[in-house]
Coordinates of C-alpha atoms in Angstrom, one line a residue:
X1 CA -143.9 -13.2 -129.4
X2 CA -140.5 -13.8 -131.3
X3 CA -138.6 -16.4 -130.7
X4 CA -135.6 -14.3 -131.1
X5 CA -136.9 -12.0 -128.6
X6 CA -138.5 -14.1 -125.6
X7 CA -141.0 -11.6 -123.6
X8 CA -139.5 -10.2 -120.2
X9 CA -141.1 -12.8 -117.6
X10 CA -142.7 -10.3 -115.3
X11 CA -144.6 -9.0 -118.4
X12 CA -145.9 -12.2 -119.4
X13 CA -149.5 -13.3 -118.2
X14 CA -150.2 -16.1 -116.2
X15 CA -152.0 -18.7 -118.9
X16 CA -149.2 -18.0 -121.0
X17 CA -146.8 -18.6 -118.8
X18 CA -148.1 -21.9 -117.4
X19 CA -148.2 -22.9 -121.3
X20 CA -144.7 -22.0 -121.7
X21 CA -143.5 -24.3 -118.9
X22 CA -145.7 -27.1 -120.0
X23 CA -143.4 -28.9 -121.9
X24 CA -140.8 -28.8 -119.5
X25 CA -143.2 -29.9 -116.3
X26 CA -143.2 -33.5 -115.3
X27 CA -146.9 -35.2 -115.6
X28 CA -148.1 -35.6 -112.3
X29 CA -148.8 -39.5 -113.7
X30 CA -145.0 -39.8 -114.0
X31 CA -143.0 -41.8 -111.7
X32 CA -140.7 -38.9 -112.5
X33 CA -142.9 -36.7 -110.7
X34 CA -141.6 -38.0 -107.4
X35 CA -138.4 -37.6 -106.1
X36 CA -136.0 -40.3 -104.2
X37 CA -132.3 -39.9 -103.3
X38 CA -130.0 -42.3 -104.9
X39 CA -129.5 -44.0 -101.2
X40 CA -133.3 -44.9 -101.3
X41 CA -133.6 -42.9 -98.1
X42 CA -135.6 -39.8 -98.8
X43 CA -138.9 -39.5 -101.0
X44 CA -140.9 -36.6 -101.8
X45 CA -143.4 -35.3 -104.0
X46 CA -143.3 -32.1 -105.1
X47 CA -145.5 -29.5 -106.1
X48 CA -144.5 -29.9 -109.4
X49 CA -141.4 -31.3 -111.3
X50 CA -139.2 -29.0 -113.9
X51 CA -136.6 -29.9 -116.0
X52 CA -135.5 -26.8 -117.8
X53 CA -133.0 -27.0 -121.6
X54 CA -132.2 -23.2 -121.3
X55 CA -131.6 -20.4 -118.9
X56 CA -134.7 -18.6 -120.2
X57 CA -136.9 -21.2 -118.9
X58 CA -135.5 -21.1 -115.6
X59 CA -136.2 -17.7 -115.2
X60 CA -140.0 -19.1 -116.0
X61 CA -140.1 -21.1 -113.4
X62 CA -138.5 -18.6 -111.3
X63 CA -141.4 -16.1 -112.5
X64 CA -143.9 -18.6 -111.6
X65 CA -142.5 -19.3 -107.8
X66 CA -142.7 -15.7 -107.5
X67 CA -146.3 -15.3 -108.2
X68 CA -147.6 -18.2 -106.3
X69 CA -145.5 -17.8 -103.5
X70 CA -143.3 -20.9 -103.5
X71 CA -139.9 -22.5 -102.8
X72 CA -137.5 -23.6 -106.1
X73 CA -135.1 -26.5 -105.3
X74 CA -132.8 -27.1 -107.3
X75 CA -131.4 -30.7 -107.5
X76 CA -129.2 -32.9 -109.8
X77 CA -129.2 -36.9 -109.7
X78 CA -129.9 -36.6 -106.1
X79 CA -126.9 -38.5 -104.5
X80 CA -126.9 -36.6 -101.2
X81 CA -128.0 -39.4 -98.9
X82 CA -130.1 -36.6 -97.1
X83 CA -132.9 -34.7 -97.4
X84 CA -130.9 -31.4 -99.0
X85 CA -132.9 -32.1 -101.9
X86 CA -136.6 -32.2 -101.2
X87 CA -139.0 -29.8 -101.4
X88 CA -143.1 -29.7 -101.4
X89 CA -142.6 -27.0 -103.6
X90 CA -141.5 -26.7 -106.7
X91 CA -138.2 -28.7 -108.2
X92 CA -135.8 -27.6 -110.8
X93 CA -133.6 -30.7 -112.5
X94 CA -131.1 -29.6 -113.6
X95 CA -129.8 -32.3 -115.6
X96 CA -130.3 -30.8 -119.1
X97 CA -128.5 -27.8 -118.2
X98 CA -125.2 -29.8 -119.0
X99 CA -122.8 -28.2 -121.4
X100 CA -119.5 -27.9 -121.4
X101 CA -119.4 -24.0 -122.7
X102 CA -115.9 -22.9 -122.8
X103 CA -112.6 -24.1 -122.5
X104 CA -109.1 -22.8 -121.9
X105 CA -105.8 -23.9 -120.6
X106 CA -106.4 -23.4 -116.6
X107 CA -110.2 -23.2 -116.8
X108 CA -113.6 -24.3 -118.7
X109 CA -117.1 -22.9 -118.1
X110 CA -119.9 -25.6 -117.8
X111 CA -123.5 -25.4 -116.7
X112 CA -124.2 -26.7 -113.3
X113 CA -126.3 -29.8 -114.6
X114 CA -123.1 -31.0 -116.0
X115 CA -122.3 -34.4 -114.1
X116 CA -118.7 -35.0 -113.6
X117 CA -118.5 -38.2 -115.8
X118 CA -119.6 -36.2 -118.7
X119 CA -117.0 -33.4 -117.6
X120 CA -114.0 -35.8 -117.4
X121 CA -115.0 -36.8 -120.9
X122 CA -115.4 -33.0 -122.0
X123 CA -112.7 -32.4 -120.9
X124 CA -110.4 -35.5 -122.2
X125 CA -111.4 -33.9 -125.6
X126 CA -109.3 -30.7 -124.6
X127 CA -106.5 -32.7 -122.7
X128 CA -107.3 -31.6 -119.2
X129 CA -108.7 -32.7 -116.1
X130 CA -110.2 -32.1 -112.6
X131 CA -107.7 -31.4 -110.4
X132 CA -109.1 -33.2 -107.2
X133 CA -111.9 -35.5 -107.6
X134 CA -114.0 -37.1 -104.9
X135 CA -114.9 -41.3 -104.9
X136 CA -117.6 -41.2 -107.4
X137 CA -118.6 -39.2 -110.6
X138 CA -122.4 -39.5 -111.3
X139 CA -123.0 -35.8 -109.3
X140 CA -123.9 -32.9 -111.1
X141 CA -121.0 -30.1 -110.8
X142 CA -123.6 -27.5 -109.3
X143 CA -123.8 -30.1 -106.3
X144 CA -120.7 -30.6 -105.7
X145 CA -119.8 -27.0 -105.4
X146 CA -123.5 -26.6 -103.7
X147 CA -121.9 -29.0 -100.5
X148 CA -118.1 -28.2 -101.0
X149 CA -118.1 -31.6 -101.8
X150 CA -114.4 -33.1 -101.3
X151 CA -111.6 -35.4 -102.6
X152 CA -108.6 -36.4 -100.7
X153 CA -105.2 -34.9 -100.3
X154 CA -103.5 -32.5 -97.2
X155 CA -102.6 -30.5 -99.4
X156 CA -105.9 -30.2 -101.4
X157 CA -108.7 -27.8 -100.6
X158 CA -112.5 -28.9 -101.4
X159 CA -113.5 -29.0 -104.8
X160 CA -115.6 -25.6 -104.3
X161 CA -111.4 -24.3 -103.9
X162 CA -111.2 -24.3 -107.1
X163 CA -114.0 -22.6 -108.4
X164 CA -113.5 -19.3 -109.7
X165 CA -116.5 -17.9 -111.0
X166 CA -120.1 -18.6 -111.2
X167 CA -123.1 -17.0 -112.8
X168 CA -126.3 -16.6 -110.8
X169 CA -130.3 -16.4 -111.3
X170 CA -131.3 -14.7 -108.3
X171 CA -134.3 -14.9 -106.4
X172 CA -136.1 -11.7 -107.7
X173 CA -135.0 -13.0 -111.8
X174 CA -131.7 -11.5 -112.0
X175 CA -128.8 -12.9 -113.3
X176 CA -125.3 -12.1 -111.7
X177 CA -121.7 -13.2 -112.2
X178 CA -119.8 -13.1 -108.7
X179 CA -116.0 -14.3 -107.9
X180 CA -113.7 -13.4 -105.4
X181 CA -113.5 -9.8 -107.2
X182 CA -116.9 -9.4 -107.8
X183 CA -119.9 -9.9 -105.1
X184 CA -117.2 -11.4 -102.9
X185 CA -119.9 -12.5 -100.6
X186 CA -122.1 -14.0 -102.3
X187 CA -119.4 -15.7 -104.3
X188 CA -118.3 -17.1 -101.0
X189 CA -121.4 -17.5 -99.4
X190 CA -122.4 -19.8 -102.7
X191 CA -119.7 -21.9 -102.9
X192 CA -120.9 -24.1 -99.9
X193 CA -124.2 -22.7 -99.9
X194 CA -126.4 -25.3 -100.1
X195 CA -128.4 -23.7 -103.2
X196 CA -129.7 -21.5 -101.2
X197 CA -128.2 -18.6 -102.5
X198 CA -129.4 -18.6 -105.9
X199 CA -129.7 -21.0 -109.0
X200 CA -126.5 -21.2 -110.2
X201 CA -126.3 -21.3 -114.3
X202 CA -122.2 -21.5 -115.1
X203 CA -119.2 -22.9 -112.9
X204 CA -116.1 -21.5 -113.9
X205 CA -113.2 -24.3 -113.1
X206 CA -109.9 -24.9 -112.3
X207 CA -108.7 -27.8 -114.3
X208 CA -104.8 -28.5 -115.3
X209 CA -103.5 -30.5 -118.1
X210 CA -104.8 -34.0 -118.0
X211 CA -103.1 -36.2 -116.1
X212 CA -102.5 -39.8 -114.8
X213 CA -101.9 -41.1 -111.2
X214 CA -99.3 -44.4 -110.0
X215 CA -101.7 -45.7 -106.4
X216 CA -100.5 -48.0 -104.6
X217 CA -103.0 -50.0 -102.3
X218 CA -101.5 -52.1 -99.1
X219 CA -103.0 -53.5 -96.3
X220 CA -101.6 -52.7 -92.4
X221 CA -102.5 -53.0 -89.3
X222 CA -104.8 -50.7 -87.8
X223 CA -102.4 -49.3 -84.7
X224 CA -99.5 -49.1 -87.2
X225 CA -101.4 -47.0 -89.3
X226 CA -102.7 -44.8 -86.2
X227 CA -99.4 -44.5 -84.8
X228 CA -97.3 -43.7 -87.8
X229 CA -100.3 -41.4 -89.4
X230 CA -98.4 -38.4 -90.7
X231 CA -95.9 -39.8 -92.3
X232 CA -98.5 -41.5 -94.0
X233 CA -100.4 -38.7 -95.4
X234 CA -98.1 -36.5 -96.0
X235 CA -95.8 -39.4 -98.1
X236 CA -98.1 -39.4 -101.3
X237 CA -100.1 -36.4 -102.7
X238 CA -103.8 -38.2 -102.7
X239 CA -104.0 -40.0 -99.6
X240 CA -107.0 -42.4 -98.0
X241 CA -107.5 -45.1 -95.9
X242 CA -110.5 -47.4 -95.8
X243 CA -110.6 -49.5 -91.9
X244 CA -112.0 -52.8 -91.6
X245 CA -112.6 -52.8 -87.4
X246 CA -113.5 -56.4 -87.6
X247 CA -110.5 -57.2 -89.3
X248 CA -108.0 -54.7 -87.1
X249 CA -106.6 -53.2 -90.2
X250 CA -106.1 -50.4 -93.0
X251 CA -106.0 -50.3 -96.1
X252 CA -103.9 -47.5 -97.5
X253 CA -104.1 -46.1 -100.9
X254 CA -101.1 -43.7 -101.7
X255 CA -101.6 -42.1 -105.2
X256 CA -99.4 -39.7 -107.1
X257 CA -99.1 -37.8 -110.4
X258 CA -97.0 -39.8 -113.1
X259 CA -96.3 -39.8 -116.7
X260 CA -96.4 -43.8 -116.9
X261 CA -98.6 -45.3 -119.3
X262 CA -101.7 -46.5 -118.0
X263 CA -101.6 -50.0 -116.5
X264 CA -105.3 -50.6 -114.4
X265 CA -106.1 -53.3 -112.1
X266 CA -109.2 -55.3 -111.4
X267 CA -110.7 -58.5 -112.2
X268 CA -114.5 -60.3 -112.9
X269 CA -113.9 -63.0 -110.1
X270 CA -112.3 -60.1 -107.4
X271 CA -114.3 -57.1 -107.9
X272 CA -117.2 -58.2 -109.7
X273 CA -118.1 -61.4 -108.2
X274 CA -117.0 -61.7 -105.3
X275 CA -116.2 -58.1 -104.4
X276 CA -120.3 -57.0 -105.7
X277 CA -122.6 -59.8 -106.1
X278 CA -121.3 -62.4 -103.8
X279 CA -120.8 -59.5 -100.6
X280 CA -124.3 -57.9 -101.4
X281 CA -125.6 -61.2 -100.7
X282 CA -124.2 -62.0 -97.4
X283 CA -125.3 -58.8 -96.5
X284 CA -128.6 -59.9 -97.1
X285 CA -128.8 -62.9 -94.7
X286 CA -126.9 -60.6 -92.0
X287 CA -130.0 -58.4 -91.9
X288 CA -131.7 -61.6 -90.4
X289 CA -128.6 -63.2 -88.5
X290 CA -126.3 -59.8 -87.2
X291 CA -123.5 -61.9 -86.0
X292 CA -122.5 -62.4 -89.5
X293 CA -121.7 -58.9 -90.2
X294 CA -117.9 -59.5 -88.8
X295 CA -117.1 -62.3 -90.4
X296 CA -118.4 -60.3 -93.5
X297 CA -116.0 -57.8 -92.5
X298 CA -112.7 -59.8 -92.3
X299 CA -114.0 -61.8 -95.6
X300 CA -113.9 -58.2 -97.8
X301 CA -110.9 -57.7 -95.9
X302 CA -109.2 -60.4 -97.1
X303 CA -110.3 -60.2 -100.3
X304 CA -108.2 -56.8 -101.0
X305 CA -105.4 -57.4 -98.6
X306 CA -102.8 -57.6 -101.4
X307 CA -100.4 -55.0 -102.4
X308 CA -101.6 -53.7 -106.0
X309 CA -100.1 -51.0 -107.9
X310 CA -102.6 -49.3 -110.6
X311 CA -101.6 -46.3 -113.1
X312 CA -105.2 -44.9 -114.6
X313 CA -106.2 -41.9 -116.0
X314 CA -106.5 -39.3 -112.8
X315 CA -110.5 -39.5 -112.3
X316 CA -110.4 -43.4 -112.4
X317 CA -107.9 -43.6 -109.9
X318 CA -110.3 -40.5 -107.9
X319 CA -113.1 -42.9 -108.1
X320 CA -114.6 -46.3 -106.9
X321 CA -117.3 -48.5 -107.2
X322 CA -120.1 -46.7 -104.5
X323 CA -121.4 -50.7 -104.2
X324 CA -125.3 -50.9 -103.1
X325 CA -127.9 -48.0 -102.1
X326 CA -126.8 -47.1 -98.4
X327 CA -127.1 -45.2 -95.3
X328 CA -124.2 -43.1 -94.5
X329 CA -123.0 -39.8 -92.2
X330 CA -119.4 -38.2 -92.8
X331 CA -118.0 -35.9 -90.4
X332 CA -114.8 -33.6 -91.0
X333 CA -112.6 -33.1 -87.7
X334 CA -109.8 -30.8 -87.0
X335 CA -106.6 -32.9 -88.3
X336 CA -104.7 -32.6 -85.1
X337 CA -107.8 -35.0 -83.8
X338 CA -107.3 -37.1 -85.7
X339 CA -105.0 -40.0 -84.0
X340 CA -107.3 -39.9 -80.8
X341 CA -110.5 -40.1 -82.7
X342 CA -109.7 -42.5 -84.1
X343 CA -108.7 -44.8 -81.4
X344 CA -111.8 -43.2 -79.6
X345 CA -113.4 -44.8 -82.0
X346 CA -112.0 -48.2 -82.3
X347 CA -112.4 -48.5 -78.7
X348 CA -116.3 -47.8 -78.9
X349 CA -116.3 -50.5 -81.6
X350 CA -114.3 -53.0 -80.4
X351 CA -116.8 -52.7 -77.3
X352 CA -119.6 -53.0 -79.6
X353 CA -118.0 -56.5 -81.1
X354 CA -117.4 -57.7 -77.9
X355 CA -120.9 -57.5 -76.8
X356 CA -123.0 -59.8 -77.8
X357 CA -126.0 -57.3 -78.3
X358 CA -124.3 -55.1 -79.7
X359 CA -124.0 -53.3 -82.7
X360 CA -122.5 -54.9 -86.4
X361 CA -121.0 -52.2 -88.7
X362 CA -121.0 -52.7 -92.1
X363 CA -117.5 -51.9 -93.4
X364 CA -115.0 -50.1 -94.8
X365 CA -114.8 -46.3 -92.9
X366 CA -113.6 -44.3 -95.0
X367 CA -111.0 -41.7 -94.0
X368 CA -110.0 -38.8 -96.1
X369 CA -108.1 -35.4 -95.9
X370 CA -108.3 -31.5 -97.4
X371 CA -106.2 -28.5 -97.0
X372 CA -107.6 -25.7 -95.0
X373 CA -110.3 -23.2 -96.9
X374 CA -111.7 -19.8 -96.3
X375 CA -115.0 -20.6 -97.4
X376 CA -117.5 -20.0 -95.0
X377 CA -119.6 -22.8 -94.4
X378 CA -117.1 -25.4 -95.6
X379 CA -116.7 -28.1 -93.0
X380 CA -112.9 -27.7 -93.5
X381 CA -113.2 -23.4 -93.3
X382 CA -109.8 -22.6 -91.0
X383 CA -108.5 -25.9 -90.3
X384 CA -106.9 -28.9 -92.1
X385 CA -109.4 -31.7 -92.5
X386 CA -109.6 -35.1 -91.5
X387 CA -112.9 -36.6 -92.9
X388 CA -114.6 -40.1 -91.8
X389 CA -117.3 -41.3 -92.8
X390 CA -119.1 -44.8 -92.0
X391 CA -121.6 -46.9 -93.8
X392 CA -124.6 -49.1 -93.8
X393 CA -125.3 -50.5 -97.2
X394 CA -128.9 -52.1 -97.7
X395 CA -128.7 -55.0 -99.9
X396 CA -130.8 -55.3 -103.0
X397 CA -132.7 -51.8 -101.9
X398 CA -133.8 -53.7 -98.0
X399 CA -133.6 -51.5 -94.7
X400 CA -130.9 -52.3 -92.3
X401 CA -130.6 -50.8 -88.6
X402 CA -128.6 -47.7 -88.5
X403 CA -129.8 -45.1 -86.2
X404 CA -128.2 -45.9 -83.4
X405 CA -124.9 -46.6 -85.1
X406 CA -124.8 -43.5 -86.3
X407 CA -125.4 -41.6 -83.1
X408 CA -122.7 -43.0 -81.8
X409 CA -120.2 -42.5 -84.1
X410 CA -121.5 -38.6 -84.1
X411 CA -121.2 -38.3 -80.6
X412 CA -117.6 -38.9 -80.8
X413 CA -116.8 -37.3 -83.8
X414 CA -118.7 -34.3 -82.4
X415 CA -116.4 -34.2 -79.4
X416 CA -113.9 -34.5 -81.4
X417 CA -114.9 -31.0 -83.0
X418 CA -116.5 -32.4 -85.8
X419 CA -118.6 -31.0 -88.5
X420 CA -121.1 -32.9 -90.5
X421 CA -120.8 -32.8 -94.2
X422 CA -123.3 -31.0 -95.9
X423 CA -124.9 -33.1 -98.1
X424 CA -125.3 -36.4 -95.7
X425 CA -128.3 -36.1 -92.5
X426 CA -127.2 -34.6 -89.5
X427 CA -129.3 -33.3 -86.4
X428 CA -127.0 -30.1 -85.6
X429 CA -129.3 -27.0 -85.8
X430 CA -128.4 -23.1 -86.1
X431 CA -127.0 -22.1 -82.0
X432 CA -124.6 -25.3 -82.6
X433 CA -123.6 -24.4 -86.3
X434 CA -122.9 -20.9 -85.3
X435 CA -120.3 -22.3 -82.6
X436 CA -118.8 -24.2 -85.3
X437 CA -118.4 -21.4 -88.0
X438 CA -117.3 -18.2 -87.1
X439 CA -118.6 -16.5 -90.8
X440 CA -122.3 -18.2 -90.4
X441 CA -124.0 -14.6 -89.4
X442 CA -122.4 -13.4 -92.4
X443 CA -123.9 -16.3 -94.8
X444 CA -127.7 -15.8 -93.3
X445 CA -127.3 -12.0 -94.2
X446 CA -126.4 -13.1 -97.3
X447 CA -129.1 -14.9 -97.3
X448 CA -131.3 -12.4 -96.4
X449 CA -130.2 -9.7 -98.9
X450 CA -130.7 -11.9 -101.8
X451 CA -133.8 -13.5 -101.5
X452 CA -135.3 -12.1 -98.3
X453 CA -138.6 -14.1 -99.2
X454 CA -137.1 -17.5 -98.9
X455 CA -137.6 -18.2 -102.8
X456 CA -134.5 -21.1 -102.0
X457 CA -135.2 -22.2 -98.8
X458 CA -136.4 -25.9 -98.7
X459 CA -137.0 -27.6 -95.6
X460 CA -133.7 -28.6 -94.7
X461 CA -132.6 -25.0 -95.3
X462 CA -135.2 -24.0 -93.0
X463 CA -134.2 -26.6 -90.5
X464 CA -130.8 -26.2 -90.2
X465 CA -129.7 -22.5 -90.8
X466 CA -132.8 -20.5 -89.9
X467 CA -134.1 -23.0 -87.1
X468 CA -137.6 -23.5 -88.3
X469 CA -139.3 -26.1 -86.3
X470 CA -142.4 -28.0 -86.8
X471 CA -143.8 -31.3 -88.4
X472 CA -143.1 -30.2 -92.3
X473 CA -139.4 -29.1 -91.0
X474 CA -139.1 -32.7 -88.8
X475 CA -135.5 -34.1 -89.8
X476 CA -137.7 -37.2 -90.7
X477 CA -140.3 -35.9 -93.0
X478 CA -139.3 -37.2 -95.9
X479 CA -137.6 -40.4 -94.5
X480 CA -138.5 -43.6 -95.9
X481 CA -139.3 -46.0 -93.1
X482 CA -136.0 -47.8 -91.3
X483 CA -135.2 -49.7 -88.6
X484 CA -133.5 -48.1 -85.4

């Protein structure tokens, strides 16, 4: 065949077409050809492992499903500390899908495989920038719109707000380009979709003239921060708080837009040292000896309880060090909630440190806030968001206990009205999901019109919006082992 004229893939035969995705398939012998989250919490071993350079080929692998009957995942660098991205079928990397294809004042074009460090630089080159970031840049773009994946600010919608276009490879190989003008639905219903929709090949972005933000980071007490909450997040435009329980206090970063010249903090003895290697390795002995964990807490703490002022180039400022492989959950509650889940929860762990059996929470909780969206699956879809999320970081790669720490925390976020985030484990199933978003019958027909045979549908899919039940769709199938 020419090169200049690849064959249709329907039309191509079988032996060829397994020779034409030979050089982009994984060698079973590869370490590669096994898949584990970035956490270290899920494995899995596909069927087999693609990582496509060009549309084309993804419509061979597409091609190939389709004969043989089996599920596509697509998946980036595989942060989500869940199983959204396994599959016994077959999986699509995306990470060489990663250009930068067009760039304008207000908006660029990239492929989904892009990750967001290399977009920040991209787009450095053409003086803009992300206009809401989230704490870490190693995801692909196509996940974070995937998950509607989130920053911080009242006033900011998810990042999946401000996408404005995407192109699509469909189930049965065709490609589409939807928006808010064009396949509505489907542009909705993709935007937090959980690439289930389709594979999506191009993101077209918001961005706005680069820019740099002032934050300024002070410690306070916990109830002063509580009490005096919307004044706080409404004073600066990105807001966040990170609690240390065993310490009784908040630290508040307040950051802002400004046209200073870049003046960054940070030092080898704070944040390298002490703040990384020195922290991971008490939290090593506490796996063995628990009651250290508070003390850990108050020591890290102390260690950033002094005012500091940086000014950074915006997605430095957006960003922060994600520390060791951990185990985490983040729910998003209605904002109004906020001040008495909070001190729901500060009761429930204060009870916890009082107890001498009880349980040791590794530290900080993060707290974060978005604007109100209309997209339907977003965990902040009619309602302005408060988002917490806890942690429980396993030093040098070693388990820690979790599971019950977690369900409690859920339990009170979920009475709280709480939705999970997408991209973190959860237990909620399709009855309760439907409660929590009044457009989720519209996303399965989506669902169901565009790829009626389940071509996208992994097993969390499955799980959690069609209800399958059954070992392969267990919550723990692909869970590395951990302590309760």
């Amino acid at each position: 065949m020419s090169s200049s004229t690849p064959a249709h893939p329907p039309t191509i035969p079988l032996k060829l077409l397994h020779d034409l995705l030979q050089p982009i398939t994984i060698p079973a012998s590869s370490p590669e050809a096994k898949f584990t989250n970035w956490g270290l919490t899920f494995t899995c071993a596909p069927l087999a492992v693609f990582e496509p350079e060009t549309e084309y080929q993804c419509e061979l692998i597409l091609e190939l499903a389709r004969r043989e009957g089996k599920v596509v995942r697509a998946v980036g660098v595989g942060h989500s500390p869940s199983d959204l991205a396994c599959t016994t079928g077959y999986m699509l990397r995306t990470t060489k899908l990663n250009k930068l294809v067009h760039a304008e004042k207000r908006y660029v074009i990239a492929q989904s495989g892009i990750s967001l460090d290399a977009l920040h630089a991209e787009l450095a080159i053409h003086n803009l920038a992300m206009i809401n970031v989230g704490s870490i840049s190693d995801q692909t773009l196509g996940g974070i719109v995937t998950t509607a994946t989130h920053g911080t600010g009242i006033n900011y919608g998810v990042i999946s707000t401000h996408v404005l276009a995407l192109t699509l490879l469909l189930a049965d190989g065709s490609r589409v380009h939807c928006s808010r003008h064009e396949k509505s639905d489907l542009f909705i219903a993709s935007i937090c979709g959980l690439g289930s929709t389709g594979l999506i090949l191009t993101i077209t972005l918001e961005v706005e003239p680069a820019f740099r933000l002032r934050e300024v980071q002070e410690t306070i007490e916990f109830e002063e921060c509580v009490r005096n909450l919307d004044t706080l997040v409404n004073a600066s435009e990105h807001v966040r708080f990170w609690w240390f329980p065993a310490a009784g206090t908040m630290r508040v970063s307040s950051a802002d837009r400004t046209q200073e010249p870049c003046r960054p903090v940070g030092s080898w003895l704070w944040h390298s040292f002490l703040g990384f290697h020195v922290i991971q390795f008490f939290l090593f002995v506490a796996r063995y000896f628990l009651s250290l964990n508070p003390w850990i807490g108050r020591f890290a703490a102390w260690l950033v309880s002094e005012k500091v002022t940086a000014i950074d180039d915006s997605f430095r400022i957006f960003n922060l060090e994600c520390r060791y492989p951990q185990h985490t959950t983040e729910w998003a509650i209605p904002y109004e909630n906020t001040q008495a889940c909070l001190r729901d929860l500060q009761t429930w762990l204060m009870q916890e440190l009082a107890d001498p059996k009880g349980l040791r929470p590794h530290f900080p909780i993060e707290v974060r806030f978005s604007d109100a969206d209309d997209i339907w699956l977003s965990p902040s879809v009619n309602q302005r968001t408060c988002w917490i999320g806890i942690v429980q970081y396993k030093p040098y790669g070693f388990e820690v206990p979790y599971k019950k720490l977690f369900e409690r925390f859920e339990g009170i976020l979920f009475r709280h009205g709480g939705r999970p985030h997408w991209a973190k484990a959860h237990q909620l199933r399709p009855d309760t999901i439907r409660n929590l978003y009044p457009r989720f019958d519209d996303f399965t027909r989506v669902l169901q019109d565009v790829d009626p045979r389940g071509t996208f549908r992994n097993e969390y899919v499955e799980r959690h919006i069609f209800g399958k039940t059954g070992p392969k769709y267990d919550g723990r199938v692909f869970k590395r082992y951990a302590p309760s």
